[in-house]
CSV table of C-alpha atoms and ligand atoms in Angstrom, one decimal:
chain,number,residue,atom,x,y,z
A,224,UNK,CA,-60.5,189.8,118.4
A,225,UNK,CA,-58.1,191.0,115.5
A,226,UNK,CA,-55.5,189.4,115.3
A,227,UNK,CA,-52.7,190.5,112.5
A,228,UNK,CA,-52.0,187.9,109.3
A,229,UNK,CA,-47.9,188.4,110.3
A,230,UNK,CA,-48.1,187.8,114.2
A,231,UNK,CA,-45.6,188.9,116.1
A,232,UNK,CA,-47.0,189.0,119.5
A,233,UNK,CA,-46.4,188.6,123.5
A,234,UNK,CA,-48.6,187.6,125.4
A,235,UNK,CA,-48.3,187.8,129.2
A,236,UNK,CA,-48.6,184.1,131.6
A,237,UNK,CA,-49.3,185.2,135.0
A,238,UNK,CA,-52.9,184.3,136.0
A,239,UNK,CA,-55.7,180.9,135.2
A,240,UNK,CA,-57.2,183.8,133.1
A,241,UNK,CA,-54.2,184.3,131.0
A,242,UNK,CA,-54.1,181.0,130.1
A,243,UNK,CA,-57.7,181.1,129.2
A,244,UNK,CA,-56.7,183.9,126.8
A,245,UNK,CA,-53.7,181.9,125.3
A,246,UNK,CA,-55.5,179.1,124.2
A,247,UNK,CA,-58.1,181.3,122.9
A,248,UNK,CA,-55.7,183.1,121.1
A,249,UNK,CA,-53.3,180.3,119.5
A,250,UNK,CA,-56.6,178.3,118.6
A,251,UNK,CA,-57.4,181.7,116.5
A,252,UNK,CA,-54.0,182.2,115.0
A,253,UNK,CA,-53.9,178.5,113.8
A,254,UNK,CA,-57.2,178.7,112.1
A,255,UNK,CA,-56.4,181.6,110.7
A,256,UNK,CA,-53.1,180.0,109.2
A,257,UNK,CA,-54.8,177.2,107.8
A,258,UNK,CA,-54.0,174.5,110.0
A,259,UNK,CA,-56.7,171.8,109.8
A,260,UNK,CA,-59.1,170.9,113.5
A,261,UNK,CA,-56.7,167.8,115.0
A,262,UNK,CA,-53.7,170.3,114.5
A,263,UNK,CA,-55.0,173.0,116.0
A,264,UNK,CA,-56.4,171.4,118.7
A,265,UNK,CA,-52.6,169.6,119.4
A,266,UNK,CA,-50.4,172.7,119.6
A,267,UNK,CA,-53.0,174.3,121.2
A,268,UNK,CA,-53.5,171.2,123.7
A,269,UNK,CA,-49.2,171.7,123.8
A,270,UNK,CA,-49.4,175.5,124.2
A,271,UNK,CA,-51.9,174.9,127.4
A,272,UNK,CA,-49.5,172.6,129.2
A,273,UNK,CA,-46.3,174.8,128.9
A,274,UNK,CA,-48.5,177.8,129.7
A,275,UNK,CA,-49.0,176.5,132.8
A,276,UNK,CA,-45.9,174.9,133.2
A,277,UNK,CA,-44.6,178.7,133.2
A,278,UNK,CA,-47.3,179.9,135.9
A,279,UNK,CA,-46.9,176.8,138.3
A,280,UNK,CA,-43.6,175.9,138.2
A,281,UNK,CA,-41.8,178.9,137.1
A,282,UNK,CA,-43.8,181.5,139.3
A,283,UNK,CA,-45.2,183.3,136.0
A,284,UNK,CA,-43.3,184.6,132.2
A,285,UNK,CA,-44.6,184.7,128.9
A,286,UNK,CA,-45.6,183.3,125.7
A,287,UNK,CA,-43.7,184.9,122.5
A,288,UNK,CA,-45.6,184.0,119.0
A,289,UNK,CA,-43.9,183.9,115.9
A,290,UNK,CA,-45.4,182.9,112.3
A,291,UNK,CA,-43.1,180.9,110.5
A,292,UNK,CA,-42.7,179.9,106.9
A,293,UNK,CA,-41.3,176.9,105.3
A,294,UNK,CA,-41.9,176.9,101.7
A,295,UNK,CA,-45.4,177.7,101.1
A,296,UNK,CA,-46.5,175.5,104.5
A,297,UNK,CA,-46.7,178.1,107.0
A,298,UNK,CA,-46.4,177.4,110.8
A,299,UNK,CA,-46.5,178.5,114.5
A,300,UNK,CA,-43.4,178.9,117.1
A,301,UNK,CA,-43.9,179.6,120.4
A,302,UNK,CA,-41.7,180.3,122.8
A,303,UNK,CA,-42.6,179.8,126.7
A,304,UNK,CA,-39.8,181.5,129.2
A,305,UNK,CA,-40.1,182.0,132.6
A,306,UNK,CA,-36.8,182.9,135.1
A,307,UNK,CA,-38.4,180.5,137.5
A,308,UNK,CA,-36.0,178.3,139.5
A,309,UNK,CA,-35.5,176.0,136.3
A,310,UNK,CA,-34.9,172.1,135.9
A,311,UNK,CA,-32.4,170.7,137.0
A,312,UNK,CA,-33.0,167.0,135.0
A,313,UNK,CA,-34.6,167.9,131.7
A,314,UNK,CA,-34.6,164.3,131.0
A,315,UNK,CA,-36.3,163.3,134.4
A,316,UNK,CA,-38.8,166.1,133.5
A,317,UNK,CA,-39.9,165.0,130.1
A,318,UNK,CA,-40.4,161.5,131.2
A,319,UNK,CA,-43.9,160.8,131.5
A,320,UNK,CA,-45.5,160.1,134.8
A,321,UNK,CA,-42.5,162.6,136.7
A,322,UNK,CA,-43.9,165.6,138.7
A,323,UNK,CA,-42.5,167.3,141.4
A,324,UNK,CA,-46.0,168.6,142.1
A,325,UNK,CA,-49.2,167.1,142.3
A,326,UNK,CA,-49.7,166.8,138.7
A,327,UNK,CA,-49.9,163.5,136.5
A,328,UNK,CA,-46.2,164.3,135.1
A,329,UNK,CA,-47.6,164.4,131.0
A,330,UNK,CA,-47.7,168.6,130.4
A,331,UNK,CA,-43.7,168.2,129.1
A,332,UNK,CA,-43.3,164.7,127.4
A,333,UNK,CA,-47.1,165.0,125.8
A,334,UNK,CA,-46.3,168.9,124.4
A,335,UNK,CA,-43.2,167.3,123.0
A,336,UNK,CA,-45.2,164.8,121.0
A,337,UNK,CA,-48.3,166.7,120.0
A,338,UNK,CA,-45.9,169.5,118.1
A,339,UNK,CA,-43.1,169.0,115.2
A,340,UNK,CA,-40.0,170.6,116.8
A,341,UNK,CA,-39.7,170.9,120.5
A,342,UNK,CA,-36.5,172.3,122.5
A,343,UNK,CA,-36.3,172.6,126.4
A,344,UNK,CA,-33.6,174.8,127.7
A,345,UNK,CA,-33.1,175.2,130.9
A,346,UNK,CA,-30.6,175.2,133.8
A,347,UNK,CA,-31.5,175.5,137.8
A,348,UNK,CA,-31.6,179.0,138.9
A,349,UNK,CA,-31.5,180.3,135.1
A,350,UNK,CA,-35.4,180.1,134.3
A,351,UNK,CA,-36.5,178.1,131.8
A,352,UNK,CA,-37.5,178.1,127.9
A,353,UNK,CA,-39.7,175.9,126.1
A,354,UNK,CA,-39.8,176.5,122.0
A,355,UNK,CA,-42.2,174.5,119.9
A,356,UNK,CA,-43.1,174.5,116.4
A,357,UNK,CA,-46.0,173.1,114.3
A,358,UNK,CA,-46.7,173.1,110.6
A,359,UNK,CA,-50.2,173.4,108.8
A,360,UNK,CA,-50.0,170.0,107.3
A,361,UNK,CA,-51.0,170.9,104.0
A,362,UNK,CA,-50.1,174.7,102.5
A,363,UNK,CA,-53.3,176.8,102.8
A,364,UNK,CA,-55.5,177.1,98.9
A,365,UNK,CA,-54.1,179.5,97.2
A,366,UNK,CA,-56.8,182.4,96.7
A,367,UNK,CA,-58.5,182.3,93.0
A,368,UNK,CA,-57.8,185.7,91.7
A,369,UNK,CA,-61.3,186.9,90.8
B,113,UNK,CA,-89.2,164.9,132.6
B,114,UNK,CA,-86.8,167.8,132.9
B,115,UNK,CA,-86.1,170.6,135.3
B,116,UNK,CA,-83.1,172.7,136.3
B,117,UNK,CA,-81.8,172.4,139.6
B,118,UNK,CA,-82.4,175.2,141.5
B,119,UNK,CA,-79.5,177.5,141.2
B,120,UNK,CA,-77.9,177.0,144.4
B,121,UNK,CA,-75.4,179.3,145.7
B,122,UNK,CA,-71.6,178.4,144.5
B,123,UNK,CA,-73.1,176.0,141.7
B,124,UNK,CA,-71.5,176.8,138.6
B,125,UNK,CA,-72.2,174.1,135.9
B,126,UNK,CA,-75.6,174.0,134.2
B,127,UNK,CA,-76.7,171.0,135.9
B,128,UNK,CA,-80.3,169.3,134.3
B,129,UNK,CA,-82.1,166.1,136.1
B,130,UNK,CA,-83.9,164.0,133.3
B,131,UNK,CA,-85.6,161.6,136.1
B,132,UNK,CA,-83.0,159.3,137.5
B,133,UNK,CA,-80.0,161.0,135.8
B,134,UNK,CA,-78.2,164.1,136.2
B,135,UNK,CA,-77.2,165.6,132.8
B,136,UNK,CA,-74.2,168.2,133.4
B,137,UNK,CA,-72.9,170.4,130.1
B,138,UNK,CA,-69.5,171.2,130.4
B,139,UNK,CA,-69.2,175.0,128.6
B,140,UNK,CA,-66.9,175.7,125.8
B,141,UNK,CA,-63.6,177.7,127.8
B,142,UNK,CA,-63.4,176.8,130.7
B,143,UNK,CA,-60.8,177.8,133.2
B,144,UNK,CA,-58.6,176.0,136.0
B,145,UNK,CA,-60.8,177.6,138.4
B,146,UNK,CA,-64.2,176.3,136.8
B,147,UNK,CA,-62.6,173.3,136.0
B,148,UNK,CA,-62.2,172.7,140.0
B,149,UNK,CA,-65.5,173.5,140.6
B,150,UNK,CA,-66.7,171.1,137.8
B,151,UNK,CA,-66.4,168.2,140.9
B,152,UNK,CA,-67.5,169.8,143.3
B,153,UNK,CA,-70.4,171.2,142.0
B,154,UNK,CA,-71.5,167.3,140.5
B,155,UNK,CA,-70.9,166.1,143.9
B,156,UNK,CA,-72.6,168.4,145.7
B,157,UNK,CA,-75.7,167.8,142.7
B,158,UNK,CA,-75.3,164.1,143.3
B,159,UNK,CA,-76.2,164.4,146.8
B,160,UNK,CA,-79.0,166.7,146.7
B,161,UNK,CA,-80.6,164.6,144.8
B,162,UNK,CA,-82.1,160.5,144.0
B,163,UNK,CA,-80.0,160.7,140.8
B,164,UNK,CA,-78.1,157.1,140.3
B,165,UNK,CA,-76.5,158.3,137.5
B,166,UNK,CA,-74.4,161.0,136.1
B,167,UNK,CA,-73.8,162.3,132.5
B,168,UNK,CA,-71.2,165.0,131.4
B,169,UNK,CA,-72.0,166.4,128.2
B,170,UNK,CA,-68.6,167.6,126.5
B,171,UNK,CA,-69.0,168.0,123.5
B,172,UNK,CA,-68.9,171.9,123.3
B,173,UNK,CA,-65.2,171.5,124.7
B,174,UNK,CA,-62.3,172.3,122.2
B,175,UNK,CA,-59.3,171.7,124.3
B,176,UNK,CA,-59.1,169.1,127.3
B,177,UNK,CA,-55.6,169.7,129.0
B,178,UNK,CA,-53.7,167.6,131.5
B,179,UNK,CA,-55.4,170.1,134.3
B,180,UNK,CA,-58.9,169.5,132.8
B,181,UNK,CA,-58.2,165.8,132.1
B,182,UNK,CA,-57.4,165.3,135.5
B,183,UNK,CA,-60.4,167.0,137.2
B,184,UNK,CA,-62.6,164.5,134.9
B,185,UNK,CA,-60.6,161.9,135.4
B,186,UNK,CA,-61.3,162.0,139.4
B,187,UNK,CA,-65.1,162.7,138.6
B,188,UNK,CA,-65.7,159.2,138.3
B,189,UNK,CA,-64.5,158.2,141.4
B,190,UNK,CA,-66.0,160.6,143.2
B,191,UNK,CA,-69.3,160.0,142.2
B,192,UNK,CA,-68.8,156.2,142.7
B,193,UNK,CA,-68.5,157.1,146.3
B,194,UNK,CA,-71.8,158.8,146.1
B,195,UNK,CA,-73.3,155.7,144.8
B,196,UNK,CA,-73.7,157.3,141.0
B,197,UNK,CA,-72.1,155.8,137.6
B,198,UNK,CA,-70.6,158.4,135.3
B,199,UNK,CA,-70.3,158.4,131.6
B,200,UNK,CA,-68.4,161.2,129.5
B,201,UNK,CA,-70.3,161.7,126.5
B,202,UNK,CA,-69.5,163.4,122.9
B,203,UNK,CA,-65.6,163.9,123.6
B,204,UNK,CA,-64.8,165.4,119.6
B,205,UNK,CA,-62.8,163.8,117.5
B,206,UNK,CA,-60.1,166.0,117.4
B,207,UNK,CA,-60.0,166.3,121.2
B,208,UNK,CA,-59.8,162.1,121.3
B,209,UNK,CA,-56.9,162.2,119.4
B,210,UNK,CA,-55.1,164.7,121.4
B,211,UNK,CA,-55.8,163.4,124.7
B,212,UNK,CA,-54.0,160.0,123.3
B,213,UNK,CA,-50.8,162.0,122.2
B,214,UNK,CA,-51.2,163.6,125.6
B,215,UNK,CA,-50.8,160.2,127.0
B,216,UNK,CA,-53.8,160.9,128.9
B,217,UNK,CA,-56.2,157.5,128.3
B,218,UNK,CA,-58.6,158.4,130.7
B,219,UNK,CA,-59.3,154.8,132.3
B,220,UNK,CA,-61.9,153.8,134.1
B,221,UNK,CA,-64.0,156.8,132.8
B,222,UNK,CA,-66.9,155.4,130.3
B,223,UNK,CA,-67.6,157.4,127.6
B,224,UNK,CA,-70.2,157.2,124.8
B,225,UNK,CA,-70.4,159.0,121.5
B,226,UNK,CA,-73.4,160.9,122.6
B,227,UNK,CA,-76.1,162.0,125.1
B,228,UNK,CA,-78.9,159.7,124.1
B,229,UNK,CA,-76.0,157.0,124.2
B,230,UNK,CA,-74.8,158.0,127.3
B,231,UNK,CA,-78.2,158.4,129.2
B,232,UNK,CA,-78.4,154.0,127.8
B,233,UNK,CA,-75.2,153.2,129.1
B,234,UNK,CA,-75.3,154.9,132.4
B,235,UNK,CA,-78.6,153.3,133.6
B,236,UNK,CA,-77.1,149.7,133.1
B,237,UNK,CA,-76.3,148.0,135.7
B,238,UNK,CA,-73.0,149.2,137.0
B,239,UNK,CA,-70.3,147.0,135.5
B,240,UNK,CA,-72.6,145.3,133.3
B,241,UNK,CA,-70.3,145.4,130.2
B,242,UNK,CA,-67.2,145.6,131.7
B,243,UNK,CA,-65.0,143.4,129.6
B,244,UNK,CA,-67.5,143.4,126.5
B,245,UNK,CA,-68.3,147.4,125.8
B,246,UNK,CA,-65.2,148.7,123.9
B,247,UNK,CA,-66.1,152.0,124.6
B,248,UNK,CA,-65.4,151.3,128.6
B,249,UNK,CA,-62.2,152.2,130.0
B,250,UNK,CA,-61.3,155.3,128.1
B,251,UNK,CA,-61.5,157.0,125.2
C,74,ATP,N1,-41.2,176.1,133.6
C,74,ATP,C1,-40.8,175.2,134.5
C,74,ATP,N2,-40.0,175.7,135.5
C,74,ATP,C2,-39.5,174.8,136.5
C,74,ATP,N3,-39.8,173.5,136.5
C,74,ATP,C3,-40.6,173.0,135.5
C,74,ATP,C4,-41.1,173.8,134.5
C,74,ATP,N4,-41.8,173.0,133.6
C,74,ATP,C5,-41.8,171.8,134.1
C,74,ATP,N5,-41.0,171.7,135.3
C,74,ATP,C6,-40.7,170.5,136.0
C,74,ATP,O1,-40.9,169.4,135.3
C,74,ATP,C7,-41.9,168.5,135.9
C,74,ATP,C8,-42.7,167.8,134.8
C,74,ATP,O2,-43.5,168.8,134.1
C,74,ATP,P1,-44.9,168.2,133.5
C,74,ATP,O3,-45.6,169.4,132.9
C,74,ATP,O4,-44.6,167.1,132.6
C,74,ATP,O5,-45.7,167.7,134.8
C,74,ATP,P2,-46.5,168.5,135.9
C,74,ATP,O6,-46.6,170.0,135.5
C,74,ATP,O7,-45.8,168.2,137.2
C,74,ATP,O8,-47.9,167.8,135.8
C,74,ATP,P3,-49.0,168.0,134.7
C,74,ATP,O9,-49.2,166.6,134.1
C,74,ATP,O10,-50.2,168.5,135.4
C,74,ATP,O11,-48.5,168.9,133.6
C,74,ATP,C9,-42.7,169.4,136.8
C,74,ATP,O12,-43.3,168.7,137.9
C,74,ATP,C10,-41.6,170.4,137.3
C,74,ATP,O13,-40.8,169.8,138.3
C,75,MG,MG1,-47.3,170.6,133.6
């Protein structure tokens, strides 16, 4: 898989197999910008959840990546939106333990804590959009000129 | 002694018996759909065989998500039912840590740090170290 050093990318959510491909795919771009195992493995873990979130409860969308800069610390955003039927208690829905489904009720409140910056917008019959970001806690080495 | 299972039809999980144990590798990406067979496929091993215990060997998996989580979560049970113990071994590090921010504990499921652990602590006598083995009860 190539994948770009500037990623500006959007990747379908409408299938089990697409969400095989987008953890695949954010694991890649996170190793790639120098974020160490435990980090990538957390927004990863985050980007799985709200993936799905998207396919189960918003009847499908996409995942929009964005490489960020902050300084010389680079990061991730991705943004999950769906025009599914929305949420009509975001609060209620980030609580742990609440599902309207058959699910254990952590995919919202645990993405929120496994990334830095989390915001949920949504409003019944409006869809809804999930942005997270996470940094690479420590700026990548910078390259020895030879 | 150690020989594959004959591959029976809808089995999807490479599933080993080392005498009284069956020894199930979970592979590296898998899918909702997999991930669903997962327990049905050890249940369906448990009873097709004299195995008392069960160990599932996960330490080639990178991500464990609330969907995932939950399917091993309810493997326990399941083959408690069956008359089996399970242990989860080799969960990585990185995984651990996750699964905690997660908020996904994973009690009641006994894990050890590695096969050859996990192959002790699943022959005990079930419940033998409830209260004493710290690595009962969850990650
Ligand atoms: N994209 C979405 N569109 C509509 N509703 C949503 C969306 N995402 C979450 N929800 C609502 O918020 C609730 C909580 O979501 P959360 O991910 O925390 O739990 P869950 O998906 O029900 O279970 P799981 O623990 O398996 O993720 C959901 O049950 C659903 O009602
Ligand atoms: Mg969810």
């Amino acid at each position: 898989m190539h994948v770009p050093s500037t990623v500006a990318a959007r990747l379908p959510i409408a299938s089990d197999m697409d969400l095989t491909w987008i953890r695949q795919y954010v694991r890649q771009v996170t190793a790639e910008l120098g974020f160490g195992l435990v980090q990538q493995t957390k927004l990863v873990t985050a980007a799985s959840e709200l993936a799905r979130n998207a396919l189960v409860h918003g009847g499908g969308g996409e995942m929009e990546v964005t490489q960020v800069a902050r300084g010389r610390v680079r990061g991730l955003r991705l943004v999950f939106s769906d025009s599914g039927p929305g949420i009509a208690d975001t609060e209620l829905a980030l609580s742990d333990g609440y599902t309207s489904g058959g699910g254990l009720g952590l995919g919202l409140g645990g993405a929120r804590r496994l990334v830095h910056e989390f915001t949920l917008d949504s409003r019944p019959g409006q869809g809804t959009t999930v942005t997270i970001t996470a940094w690479a806690s420590e700026p990548p080495a910078p390259r020895k000129a030879v | 002694m150690t020989r594959p299972l004959p591959a029976a039809a809808g089995t999807h999980v490479p599933v080993l018996t080392l005498d009284d144990v069956l020894l199930v590798t979970v592979q590296r990406n898998l899918d909702d759909r997999a991930a669903e067979w997962l327990r049905q496929d050890i249940a369906r091993a448990v009873t097709e065989s004299t195995a008392t215990g069960v160990v599932i060997d996960v330490s080639g998996v990178e991500v464990v998500d609330s969907f995932l989580g939950r399917v091993l979560a309810d493997i326990a049970p399941t083959v408690k039912l069956l008359a089996a113990q399970t242990v989860l071994a080799g969960i990585r590090p990185a995984v651990a840590v996750t699964l905690v921010e997660l908020g996904l504990t994973l009690p009641g499921l006994r894990t050890a740090l590695h096969i050859e652990q996990a192959l002790r602590l699943v022959r005990e006598p079930c419940g033998a170290h409830d209260d004493t083995n710290p690595r009962q009860g969850g990650v």
